Coordinates of C-alpha atoms in Angstrom, one line a residue:
Chain A
M1 CA 179.1 114.0 33.0
D2 CA 179.2 117.1 30.9
R3 CA 181.5 116.1 29.0
F4 CA 182.8 116.7 25.3
Q5 CA 185.7 114.9 24.0
V6 CA 187.4 113.7 21.7
T7 CA 189.4 110.1 21.8
I8 CA 190.8 109.3 18.9
L9 CA 190.6 105.8 18.4
G10 CA 192.9 105.5 15.2
C11 CA 194.9 107.8 13.0
G12 CA 196.8 105.8 10.7
S13 CA 195.8 106.0 6.4
A14 CA 194.7 102.5 4.0
K15 CA 198.2 101.2 4.0
P16 CA 198.4 98.8 7.0
T17 CA 201.0 99.4 10.1
T18 CA 201.6 98.0 12.8
L19 CA 202.2 101.3 14.1
H20 CA 198.3 102.9 14.1
Y21 CA 195.4 102.0 13.5
P22 CA 192.6 103.0 10.8
S23 CA 190.8 105.8 11.2
S24 CA 188.1 105.9 13.9
Q25 CA 187.2 108.3 17.0
I26 CA 185.1 109.1 19.7
V27 CA 182.9 111.9 19.9
N28 CA 181.8 111.5 24.2
F29 CA 179.0 113.9 24.1
R30 CA 177.8 114.9 27.7
E31 CA 178.2 110.3 27.5
R32 CA 176.8 110.3 24.3
L33 CA 178.6 109.3 21.5
F34 CA 179.5 110.0 18.3
M35 CA 181.6 107.2 16.3
I36 CA 183.8 108.9 13.2
D37 CA 184.9 106.2 10.8
C38 CA 185.6 102.4 11.5
G39 CA 187.6 101.2 10.1
E40 CA 189.3 97.7 11.1
G41 CA 190.3 97.2 15.3
A42 CA 187.7 100.6 15.5
Q43 CA 185.7 98.0 18.1
V44 CA 189.2 96.5 19.9
Q45 CA 190.1 100.0 20.3
L46 CA 186.9 101.2 22.2
M47 CA 187.4 98.7 24.4
R48 CA 190.8 99.3 24.8
Y49 CA 189.3 102.8 25.7
G50 CA 187.4 101.6 28.1
F51 CA 184.2 103.3 26.0
N52 CA 180.2 101.8 27.7
V53 CA 179.4 100.6 23.8
N54 CA 175.1 101.3 24.7
H55 CA 176.4 105.2 25.2
L56 CA 177.0 105.0 20.7
T57 CA 174.1 105.9 19.1
D58 CA 176.1 106.3 15.3
I59 CA 178.2 105.8 13.6
M60 CA 179.4 108.1 10.8
I61 CA 181.4 106.9 8.0
S62 CA 183.2 109.8 6.2
H63 CA 183.6 107.6 2.5
M64 CA 184.0 104.6 1.1
H65 CA 187.6 103.3 1.5
G66 CA 187.8 100.2 3.2
D67 CA 190.5 101.9 6.6
H68 CA 187.5 103.8 6.8
V69 CA 184.6 101.3 7.4
L70 CA 185.5 98.0 7.3
G71 CA 185.9 97.7 11.0
L72 CA 182.2 98.4 10.6
P73 CA 180.6 95.1 10.2
G74 CA 182.2 93.6 12.8
L75 CA 181.6 96.2 15.0
V76 CA 177.9 95.5 14.2
S77 CA 178.0 92.7 15.1
T78 CA 179.5 92.9 18.7
L79 CA 177.2 94.8 19.1
D80 CA 174.5 92.0 18.1
L81 CA 176.4 89.6 20.7
T82 CA 175.8 92.5 23.9
N83 CA 172.5 93.7 26.0
R84 CA 171.9 96.1 24.0
D85 CA 168.3 97.7 24.8
P86 CA 166.1 97.2 21.9
A87 CA 164.6 100.0 22.2
N88 CA 168.8 101.6 21.3
T89 CA 168.6 102.2 18.1
L90 CA 172.0 102.7 16.0
R91 CA 172.4 105.6 13.8
V92 CA 175.0 104.4 10.9
H93 CA 175.7 107.6 8.2
V94 CA 177.0 106.8 5.0
P95 CA 177.6 108.2 1.6
S96 CA 175.0 107.5 0.1
S97 CA 176.8 105.0 -3.1
G98 CA 177.7 103.3 0.1
V99 CA 174.3 102.5 1.5
Q100 CA 173.3 99.5 -1.1
I101 CA 177.3 97.3 0.4
I102 CA 176.6 98.2 4.1
T103 CA 173.0 97.5 4.2
E104 CA 174.0 93.5 2.8
M105 CA 177.4 93.5 4.8
L106 CA 175.1 94.7 8.0
D107 CA 172.2 91.8 7.2
F108 CA 175.1 89.5 6.4
F109 CA 176.9 89.6 9.2
T110 CA 174.0 90.6 12.0
K111 CA 173.6 87.2 13.1
Y112 CA 170.7 87.8 15.7
K113 CA 169.4 92.0 15.4
S114 CA 168.6 91.9 18.3
F115 CA 168.4 95.9 18.0
E116 CA 167.0 98.2 14.8
V117 CA 170.7 99.8 12.7
K118 CA 169.2 102.5 11.0
I119 CA 171.4 103.1 7.5
L120 CA 171.6 107.0 6.8
P121 CA 172.5 108.2 3.7
L122 CA 174.5 111.0 4.3
L123 CA 173.7 113.4 0.6
P124 CA 175.7 116.6 -1.2
G125 CA 175.9 120.2 0.5
N126 CA 175.6 121.0 4.5
N127 CA 173.4 118.6 6.1
T128 CA 172.4 118.2 9.8
I129 CA 172.6 114.8 10.3
F130 CA 172.0 115.3 14.7
E131 CA 169.8 118.0 16.6
S132 CA 168.7 118.0 20.2
D133 CA 168.4 121.1 22.2
N134 CA 172.3 121.1 23.1
L135 CA 174.1 119.8 19.6
K136 CA 173.9 119.7 15.8
V137 CA 175.3 117.6 13.8
V138 CA 175.8 118.8 10.8
S139 CA 178.1 116.6 7.5
F140 CA 179.5 119.1 4.7
P141 CA 181.7 118.2 1.7
L142 CA 185.2 116.7 1.5
Y143 CA 187.2 116.9 -1.9
H144 CA 188.9 113.7 -1.6
G145 CA 188.1 112.1 -5.6
V146 CA 184.8 109.8 -4.3
E147 CA 181.8 110.9 -2.5
C148 CA 183.7 111.9 1.5
Y149 CA 181.7 114.2 4.3
G150 CA 183.3 116.3 6.7
F151 CA 181.8 116.3 10.6
K152 CA 181.1 119.3 12.3
F153 CA 179.5 119.1 16.0
I154 CA 178.2 122.4 17.2
E155 CA 177.1 122.9 20.9
G156 CA 174.6 124.4 21.5
P157 CA 174.2 128.1 24.1
R158 CA 175.8 126.9 27.2
P159 CA 173.6 126.8 31.0
R160 CA 173.8 130.9 32.6
K161 CA 175.8 129.8 36.1
L162 CA 173.9 130.9 39.6
L163 CA 174.9 133.6 41.0
G164 CA 174.1 131.5 44.7
D165 CA 173.8 134.2 47.4
M166 CA 171.2 135.9 45.3
L167 CA 169.7 133.1 44.7
E168 CA 169.6 132.8 48.9
F169 CA 168.9 136.3 49.3
H170 CA 165.7 136.1 46.7
H171 CA 164.3 132.3 48.5
V172 CA 164.2 131.1 45.4
P173 CA 163.0 127.1 46.0
Y174 CA 165.5 124.5 44.4
Y175 CA 162.8 123.1 41.6
L176 CA 163.4 126.2 40.3
R177 CA 166.4 125.7 39.5
N178 CA 167.0 124.6 35.9
S179 CA 164.8 126.7 34.6
I180 CA 166.8 129.9 35.7
K181 CA 169.7 128.2 35.1
A182 CA 167.9 128.2 31.1
G183 CA 167.9 131.9 31.2
A184 CA 163.9 132.8 33.2
D185 CA 163.3 135.7 35.7
F186 CA 161.6 134.6 39.0
M187 CA 158.0 135.7 40.3
K188 CA 158.6 135.9 44.1
P189 CA 155.1 134.9 46.0
D190 CA 154.6 139.0 46.5
G191 CA 154.7 139.2 42.5
T192 CA 157.6 140.9 42.0
V193 CA 159.9 139.8 39.4
I194 CA 163.7 139.6 39.4
P195 CA 165.4 140.0 35.9
N196 CA 167.6 136.7 35.3
A197 CA 170.4 138.7 34.9
H198 CA 170.5 140.0 38.7
L199 CA 170.5 136.2 39.1
T200 CA 172.6 134.4 36.5
T201 CA 176.2 135.7 34.6
E202 CA 177.3 134.3 31.4
G203 CA 177.4 129.8 30.8
S204 CA 181.1 129.0 29.8
P205 CA 181.4 129.3 26.1
S206 CA 179.5 126.9 23.7
A207 CA 182.8 124.6 22.1
S208 CA 183.0 122.9 18.5
Y209 CA 184.5 120.1 16.4
A210 CA 185.5 118.8 13.2
Y211 CA 186.4 116.7 10.9
C212 CA 188.2 117.1 7.6
S213 CA 189.3 112.9 6.4
D214 CA 190.3 112.2 3.6
T215 CA 190.6 114.6 2.2
R216 CA 193.0 117.7 -0.2
F217 CA 192.9 121.2 0.0
D218 CA 190.5 122.8 -0.8
P219 CA 189.1 126.5 0.2
R220 CA 185.2 125.4 0.1
V221 CA 186.8 123.2 4.2
V222 CA 187.6 126.2 5.1
S223 CA 184.2 127.6 4.4
A224 CA 182.5 124.7 6.1
V225 CA 184.6 124.8 9.2
K226 CA 185.3 128.5 10.2
G227 CA 185.2 130.1 14.0
I228 CA 184.8 126.3 14.6
D229 CA 187.3 125.5 18.0
V230 CA 189.0 122.6 17.7
I231 CA 190.0 121.2 13.9
Y232 CA 190.8 117.4 13.1
H233 CA 192.2 117.6 9.8
E234 CA 194.2 115.1 7.6
A235 CA 198.0 115.5 7.8
T236 CA 198.9 112.6 4.7
Y237 CA 202.4 113.8 3.9
L238 CA 204.9 116.1 4.4
D239 CA 204.7 118.9 2.0
D240 CA 207.4 117.8 0.2
C241 CA 205.1 116.0 -1.4
R242 CA 202.6 117.8 -1.7
V243 CA 202.3 117.1 -5.9
K244 CA 201.4 113.2 -5.1
A245 CA 199.4 114.9 -1.7
R246 CA 197.1 116.5 -4.7
E247 CA 196.9 113.3 -7.2
R248 CA 196.1 111.1 -4.4
G249 CA 193.1 113.8 -2.8
H250 CA 195.5 114.2 0.9
S251 CA 196.5 117.0 2.5
T252 CA 200.4 117.6 3.3
A253 CA 200.8 119.0 7.0
L254 CA 200.7 122.0 6.0
D255 CA 197.9 122.2 4.0
A256 CA 195.9 121.4 7.3
A257 CA 197.5 124.1 9.3
T258 CA 196.6 126.5 6.2
V259 CA 192.9 125.1 6.8
A260 CA 193.0 125.6 11.1
R261 CA 195.0 128.9 10.4
E262 CA 192.3 129.9 7.6
A263 CA 189.7 128.9 9.8
Q264 CA 190.7 130.8 13.6
A265 CA 189.9 127.4 14.4
K266 CA 191.9 127.7 18.5
K267 CA 193.1 123.9 17.8
L268 CA 194.4 121.5 15.2
V269 CA 195.0 118.0 15.2
I270 CA 196.5 116.1 12.5
G271 CA 196.2 112.7 11.9
H272 CA 195.7 110.2 9.0
Y273 CA 199.6 109.8 8.3
S274 CA 201.0 107.6 5.9
K275 CA 203.0 104.8 6.2
R276 CA 206.1 106.7 5.0
Y277 CA 206.0 108.3 8.7
K278 CA 207.5 106.5 11.2
D279 CA 207.9 109.3 13.6
S280 CA 204.9 111.9 13.8
Q281 CA 207.6 114.6 14.9
P282 CA 208.6 116.0 11.2
L283 CA 204.6 116.5 10.2
L284 CA 203.9 118.1 13.9
D285 CA 207.0 120.4 13.1
E286 CA 205.3 121.7 9.7
A287 CA 201.7 122.2 11.0
M288 CA 203.1 124.4 13.7
S289 CA 205.4 126.5 11.2
V290 CA 202.2 128.1 10.6
F291 CA 199.6 127.0 12.6
P292 CA 202.0 126.7 16.2
D293 CA 199.0 125.3 17.9
S294 CA 198.6 121.6 17.0
V295 CA 199.3 118.3 17.8
A296 CA 199.3 114.9 16.3
A297 CA 197.2 112.4 17.2
N298 CA 197.9 109.4 18.8
E299 CA 195.5 106.3 19.5
G300 CA 193.9 106.8 22.6
L301 CA 195.0 110.4 23.2
T302 CA 191.5 112.6 24.4
I303 CA 191.2 116.4 23.4
D304 CA 188.6 118.0 26.0
L305 CA 186.5 120.5 24.1
R306 CA 185.6 123.1 26.6
R307 CA 189.4 123.0 28.1
L308 CA 191.5 124.1 24.8
Chain B
M1 CA 213.8 76.6 1.6
D2 CA 212.1 73.3 2.8
R3 CA 210.0 74.9 5.1
F4 CA 207.1 73.6 6.4
Q5 CA 205.6 75.2 9.5
V6 CA 202.7 77.3 10.8
T7 CA 202.3 80.5 12.3
I8 CA 198.9 81.7 14.6
L9 CA 198.5 85.7 13.7
G10 CA 195.2 85.1 15.8
C11 CA 193.6 82.8 18.3
G12 CA 190.3 84.4 19.6
S13 CA 187.2 84.0 19.1
A14 CA 183.9 85.4 18.4
K15 CA 184.0 88.4 20.9
P16 CA 186.5 90.6 20.5
T17 CA 189.7 91.4 23.3
T18 CA 192.8 93.6 23.7
L19 CA 194.8 89.3 24.7
H20 CA 193.7 87.8 20.7
Y21 CA 192.9 88.5 16.8
P22 CA 190.2 86.2 15.7
S23 CA 190.9 83.5 13.7
S24 CA 194.2 84.3 11.3
Q25 CA 197.2 81.7 10.5
I26 CA 199.3 81.1 8.1
V27 CA 200.6 77.3 6.6
N28 CA 204.1 78.0 4.4
F29 CA 204.7 75.3 2.2
R30 CA 207.5 75.8 1.6
E31 CA 207.4 79.5 0.8
R32 CA 204.1 79.1 -1.1
L33 CA 201.5 80.5 2.1
F34 CA 198.3 79.3 2.8
M35 CA 196.2 81.8 5.2
I36 CA 193.2 79.4 7.2
D37 CA 190.4 81.8 8.2
C38 CA 191.2 86.2 8.4
G39 CA 189.6 87.6 11.4
E40 CA 190.4 91.8 11.1
G41 CA 194.1 92.9 11.8
A42 CA 194.9 89.5 10.0
Q43 CA 196.7 92.2 7.2
V44 CA 198.7 93.4 9.8
Q45 CA 199.2 91.0 12.0
L46 CA 201.0 89.7 8.3
M47 CA 202.7 92.0 9.1
R48 CA 204.2 92.3 12.5
Y49 CA 205.3 89.1 11.5
G50 CA 207.0 89.5 8.9
F51 CA 205.4 87.5 6.2
N52 CA 206.3 88.4 2.0
V53 CA 202.8 89.4 1.4
N54 CA 203.4 88.1 -2.5
H55 CA 204.1 84.7 -1.8
L56 CA 200.1 84.8 0.0
T57 CA 198.4 82.8 -2.9
D58 CA 195.5 81.1 -1.0
I59 CA 192.9 81.8 1.6
M60 CA 191.3 79.4 2.9
I61 CA 187.4 81.2 5.1
S62 CA 186.0 77.9 7.3
H63 CA 183.0 79.8 7.8
M64 CA 181.0 83.3 7.6
H65 CA 181.2 84.4 10.8
G66 CA 182.8 87.7 11.2
D67 CA 185.6 86.8 13.2
H68 CA 186.7 84.6 10.1
V69 CA 186.2 86.1 7.5
L70 CA 186.2 91.0 8.1
G71 CA 189.8 90.8 8.6
L72 CA 189.5 89.5 4.4
P73 CA 188.2 92.9 2.4
G74 CA 190.8 95.2 3.7
L75 CA 194.0 92.2 3.3
V76 CA 192.9 92.0 -0.4
S77 CA 192.3 96.1 -1.3
T78 CA 195.8 97.0 0.3
L79 CA 197.4 93.5 -1.8
D80 CA 196.0 95.9 -4.2
L81 CA 197.6 98.9 -3.1
T82 CA 201.3 96.4 -3.6
N83 CA 203.1 95.9 -6.4
R84 CA 202.2 92.4 -6.3
D85 CA 202.8 90.7 -9.9
P86 CA 199.4 90.2 -11.8
A87 CA 200.0 87.3 -12.6
N88 CA 199.7 86.1 -9.5
T89 CA 196.8 85.3 -8.4
L90 CA 195.1 85.3 -5.2
R91 CA 192.3 82.7 -5.0
V92 CA 190.0 83.1 -2.4
H93 CA 188.2 79.7 -1.6
V94 CA 185.0 80.3 0.3
P95 CA 181.7 78.0 1.9
S96 CA 179.7 78.6 -0.9
S97 CA 177.2 80.2 1.2
G98 CA 179.4 82.7 1.3
V99 CA 180.2 83.4 -2.1
Q100 CA 177.8 85.8 -3.5
I101 CA 178.7 88.4 0.1
I102 CA 182.6 88.4 -0.4
T103 CA 182.2 88.6 -4.4
E104 CA 179.8 92.4 -3.6
M105 CA 182.6 92.9 -1.0
L106 CA 185.9 92.5 -2.7
D107 CA 184.5 94.5 -6.1
F108 CA 183.6 97.2 -3.7
F109 CA 186.7 97.7 -1.8
T110 CA 189.0 96.4 -4.5
K111 CA 190.1 99.8 -5.8
Y112 CA 192.4 98.4 -8.7
K113 CA 192.5 95.1 -8.9
S114 CA 196.0 95.1 -10.5
F115 CA 195.3 90.9 -10.5
E116 CA 192.8 88.2 -10.0
V117 CA 190.8 87.4 -7.2
K118 CA 189.0 83.6 -8.2
I119 CA 186.5 82.4 -5.9
L120 CA 186.2 79.5 -5.0
P121 CA 182.5 77.5 -3.2
L122 CA 183.8 75.5 -0.7
L123 CA 181.6 72.1 -0.5
P124 CA 180.2 69.3 1.6
G125 CA 181.9 66.6 1.4
N126 CA 185.6 66.0 1.4
N127 CA 187.3 68.3 -1.7
T128 CA 191.2 68.8 -2.4
I129 CA 191.2 72.2 -2.8
F130 CA 194.7 72.6 -4.1
E131 CA 197.2 69.7 -5.3
S132 CA 200.9 70.5 -6.2
D133 CA 203.7 66.9 -6.1
N134 CA 204.5 68.0 -3.3
L135 CA 201.5 68.8 -1.0
K136 CA 197.5 67.7 -1.0
V137 CA 195.0 70.2 0.9
V138 CA 191.8 68.9 1.6
S139 CA 188.4 70.3 3.0
F140 CA 186.4 68.9 5.2
P141 CA 183.4 69.1 7.2
L142 CA 183.1 70.4 10.4
Y143 CA 180.2 70.7 12.8
H144 CA 179.7 74.5 13.5
G145 CA 176.2 74.7 13.1
V146 CA 176.5 77.1 10.5
E147 CA 177.9 75.1 6.3
C148 CA 182.1 75.2 8.7
Y149 CA 185.3 73.9 7.3
G150 CA 188.3 72.0 8.5
F151 CA 191.6 71.8 6.0
K152 CA 194.4 69.2 5.7
F153 CA 197.6 70.1 4.6
I154 CA 199.6 66.5 3.4
E155 CA 203.1 66.6 1.5
G156 CA 203.3 64.3 -0.4
P157 CA 206.3 61.1 -0.3
R158 CA 209.5 63.3 0.6
P159 CA 212.2 62.5 -2.2
R160 CA 214.9 60.2 -1.1
K161 CA 218.8 60.4 0.4
L162 CA 221.6 60.3 -1.4
L163 CA 223.8 58.0 -0.1
G164 CA 228.0 60.7 -1.7
D165 CA 229.8 57.5 -1.4
M166 CA 227.7 55.1 -3.3
L167 CA 227.1 58.2 -5.9
E168 CA 230.7 58.8 -6.5
F169 CA 231.5 55.3 -6.8
H170 CA 229.0 54.6 -9.0
H171 CA 230.5 58.1 -11.0
V172 CA 226.7 59.1 -11.1
P173 CA 226.9 62.6 -12.6
Y174 CA 225.3 65.6 -11.1
Y175 CA 222.9 66.4 -13.5
L176 CA 221.2 63.2 -12.6
R177 CA 220.4 63.8 -8.5
N178 CA 217.7 64.7 -8.4
S179 CA 216.1 62.2 -10.8
I180 CA 217.1 59.8 -8.7
K181 CA 216.2 61.8 -5.5
A182 CA 212.7 61.0 -6.7
G183 CA 214.1 57.5 -6.8
A184 CA 214.9 56.0 -10.4
D185 CA 217.7 53.6 -10.5
F186 CA 220.7 54.9 -12.4
M187 CA 222.4 53.7 -15.8
K188 CA 225.9 53.8 -16.2
P189 CA 227.2 54.0 -19.8
D190 CA 227.7 50.8 -20.1
G191 CA 224.4 49.3 -19.3
T192 CA 224.7 48.4 -16.5
V193 CA 221.8 48.9 -13.9
I194 CA 222.1 50.0 -10.6
P195 CA 219.3 50.0 -8.8
N196 CA 218.3 53.2 -6.9
A197 CA 217.9 51.5 -3.5
H198 CA 222.2 51.4 -3.4
L199 CA 222.8 55.2 -4.0
T200 CA 219.7 56.6 -1.4
T201 CA 218.1 55.7 1.9
E202 CA 214.3 56.5 2.4
G203 CA 213.7 59.9 3.1
S204 CA 212.6 62.2 5.3
P205 CA 208.7 61.4 7.1
S206 CA 206.3 63.6 5.1
A207 CA 204.4 65.9 7.9
S208 CA 200.8 67.1 7.5
Y209 CA 198.5 69.9 9.8
A210 CA 194.8 70.0 10.3
Y211 CA 192.5 72.4 11.2
C212 CA 189.9 72.8 13.2
S213 CA 187.7 75.4 13.8
D214 CA 185.1 76.1 14.4
T215 CA 183.1 72.8 15.8
R216 CA 181.6 70.7 18.2
F217 CA 182.3 67.9 18.9
D218 CA 181.7 65.2 16.5
P219 CA 183.4 61.8 15.4
R220 CA 183.4 62.1 11.8
V221 CA 186.5 64.9 13.1
V222 CA 187.9 62.6 14.6
S223 CA 187.9 60.1 11.1
A224 CA 189.0 63.7 9.3
V225 CA 192.5 64.0 11.0
K226 CA 193.0 60.4 11.6
G227 CA 196.5 60.1 11.1
I228 CA 197.8 64.0 11.4
D229 CA 200.1 65.0 12.6
V230 CA 199.7 67.9 14.4
I231 CA 196.0 69.1 14.9
Y232 CA 194.6 72.7 15.6
H233 CA 191.7 71.9 17.1
E234 CA 189.4 75.7 18.7
A235 CA 189.0 75.1 22.0
T236 CA 186.3 78.2 23.1
Y237 CA 185.5 76.4 27.1
L238 CA 186.9 74.3 29.2
D239 CA 184.4 71.6 30.0
D240 CA 182.6 72.9 33.2
C241 CA 181.3 74.9 30.1
R242 CA 180.5 72.0 27.5
V243 CA 176.7 72.5 28.2
K244 CA 176.4 76.4 26.9
A245 CA 179.8 74.3 23.5
R246 CA 177.3 71.9 22.3
E247 CA 174.7 75.1 22.6
R248 CA 177.0 76.6 20.2
G249 CA 178.9 73.9 18.3
H250 CA 181.9 74.7 20.3
S251 CA 184.2 72.7 22.2
T252 CA 185.7 72.8 25.2
A253 CA 189.5 71.7 25.7
L254 CA 188.8 67.9 26.9
D255 CA 187.1 67.5 23.5
A256 CA 189.9 68.8 21.3
A257 CA 191.9 66.6 23.3
T258 CA 189.8 64.3 23.0
V259 CA 190.8 64.1 19.4
A260 CA 193.1 64.3 18.9
R261 CA 193.9 61.3 21.1
E262 CA 191.5 59.1 18.6
A263 CA 193.8 60.3 15.5
Q264 CA 196.7 59.5 16.9
A265 CA 197.8 62.7 16.1
K266 CA 202.1 63.8 17.5
K267 CA 200.6 67.4 18.7
L268 CA 197.6 69.4 19.6
V269 CA 197.4 73.2 19.2
I270 CA 194.7 74.4 21.1
G271 CA 192.8 77.6 20.1
H272 CA 190.1 80.3 19.7
Y273 CA 189.5 81.2 23.4
S274 CA 186.3 82.2 24.5
K275 CA 186.9 86.2 26.2
R276 CA 186.3 85.4 29.3
Y277 CA 189.9 82.8 29.9
K278 CA 192.8 86.3 30.0
D279 CA 195.2 82.9 30.4
S280 CA 195.0 80.0 28.0
Q281 CA 196.5 77.9 30.6
P282 CA 194.0 76.7 32.8
L283 CA 192.6 75.6 29.5
L284 CA 195.9 73.0 28.2
D285 CA 196.1 72.0 31.5
E286 CA 192.1 70.2 30.5
A287 CA 193.6 69.3 27.4
M288 CA 197.1 68.1 28.7
S289 CA 195.6 66.3 31.3
V290 CA 193.6 63.7 28.5
F291 CA 196.6 64.7 25.7
P292 CA 199.5 65.3 26.7
D293 CA 201.6 66.5 23.1
S294 CA 199.2 69.6 23.9
V295 CA 200.2 73.3 23.1
A296 CA 198.7 76.9 23.8
A297 CA 198.3 79.2 20.0
N298 CA 199.3 82.6 20.7
E299 CA 199.9 85.0 18.6
G300 CA 203.4 84.5 16.1
L301 CA 203.9 80.7 17.7
T302 CA 205.2 79.2 14.9
I303 CA 204.9 75.3 14.6
D304 CA 207.8 74.0 12.7
L305 CA 205.9 70.7 11.9
R306 CA 209.1 68.9 10.2
R307 CA 210.8 68.6 13.8
L308 CA 207.8 67.9 16.5

């Protein structure tokens, strides 16, 4: 399946509520699953929304506050009780300041160690933490008063679209279709070369996604996510609490919308709501006043990054 | 309030499900709250059932498997964000083998350290871990393949019941009532002594409660909980899985009921259900075939230990 989508597992903030789970989400790129943050209960949410945990290859922890990481030891110890392929290494990316405690926790609570868990430190600056032909995942700094990272998922060029009639006309054999999708010309048996542009049209546009939580408003975040299609940005407070937001290294819904507008995003998803808001509508209204294409995260919300 | 009751916050087992939270429960003794085990999500459950977290004074961890302890750092860090009285020390009783990792986790994730957390090791044998005039809490060994403890709550003698007519007849002043409830005689102004037995009748019977999870069946558990009124006992499996139960240091519903019968309990509460059971009824049926006064735990179930 050629999916590229994000599913919210939790969008609450530090103080727990019965309305939301703490931060966690899944980016599904062609059935490879990346988890961003892993608050308490993330493992139950993964199960609730039907994800195949064997496809989970990378977990990225934005920062070492409990509501973003305390579901990790439970999730890893549960994976250890499943029939995960021993060769299916789990990569856990954590802020360098959290490597020691995470290593100790996972060592203690993972009983069988039936597969390898690689704990990889996130480091200051913009760093590529995953790269394949089709996808690049980059970490970048956020501004939350502690070592904290955002993540962006940038899809590579998409395959060109085949022109069926032209392939038939030139008798292009089936086994060459993938190379032609990738841009190759076709050489006929008589040596004539049919340029790729005669056989294909441009592929669909590539998609991209960025996660920005937790952070206060900072123009450097705008630069980091410039041109990204869909931005998830924390909106812990309404703008009437902007002083408190700044003090605590958080953003308001207005801040989140300003980042999306300045970065020229196509869509904004707000989340990480303070416990004080029983309803996300006022936060969404505030965001939409600045950036109309905003949606409010909720547990189970899935955004197809290819259909905006 | 003269309450003595237990509320189930979670009664699932190691593999998470969307049906149950992992192990946790609250014993409320006269508005002092004891938490037994603290699986992921225990803090949300505490809130869901309306407990006042400022009354939580003791948390006891039976053993160091994730489904019994991984809610602890999140709960303590949340308490740290509330206005807990700095003098209101939280006592956390953990198996001696878990003291180091728990200390490290609580140190790391508790940011403000606004009140003291005392981490107290549980030790082999029967040990009194809390004692007041009215209540004694004793830890005792369970048999789960790792260092593991059960807990029993034994109420002291209850106040005698005043005979209003007799108090009036002998002109007993109001301020002496509590000492007479506690068993004192009354000396009249003329020196005549009225024996307590003329002024009171026996108080209500004292109540008691024991928690046995996780453990395989073992006669030593029966001895430890002999005479306890209400026993919570794990019943991870049905008896057709007894071989697996033994191997994994767990009990069947039949085992749990046998413990209750041999210990001459008044009531058995079963819980810690394997993920394989979508419904606890077959487990309850099996327990009731041996010990009819059994109930199946469920999140939110409260048992009044004074009214059985």
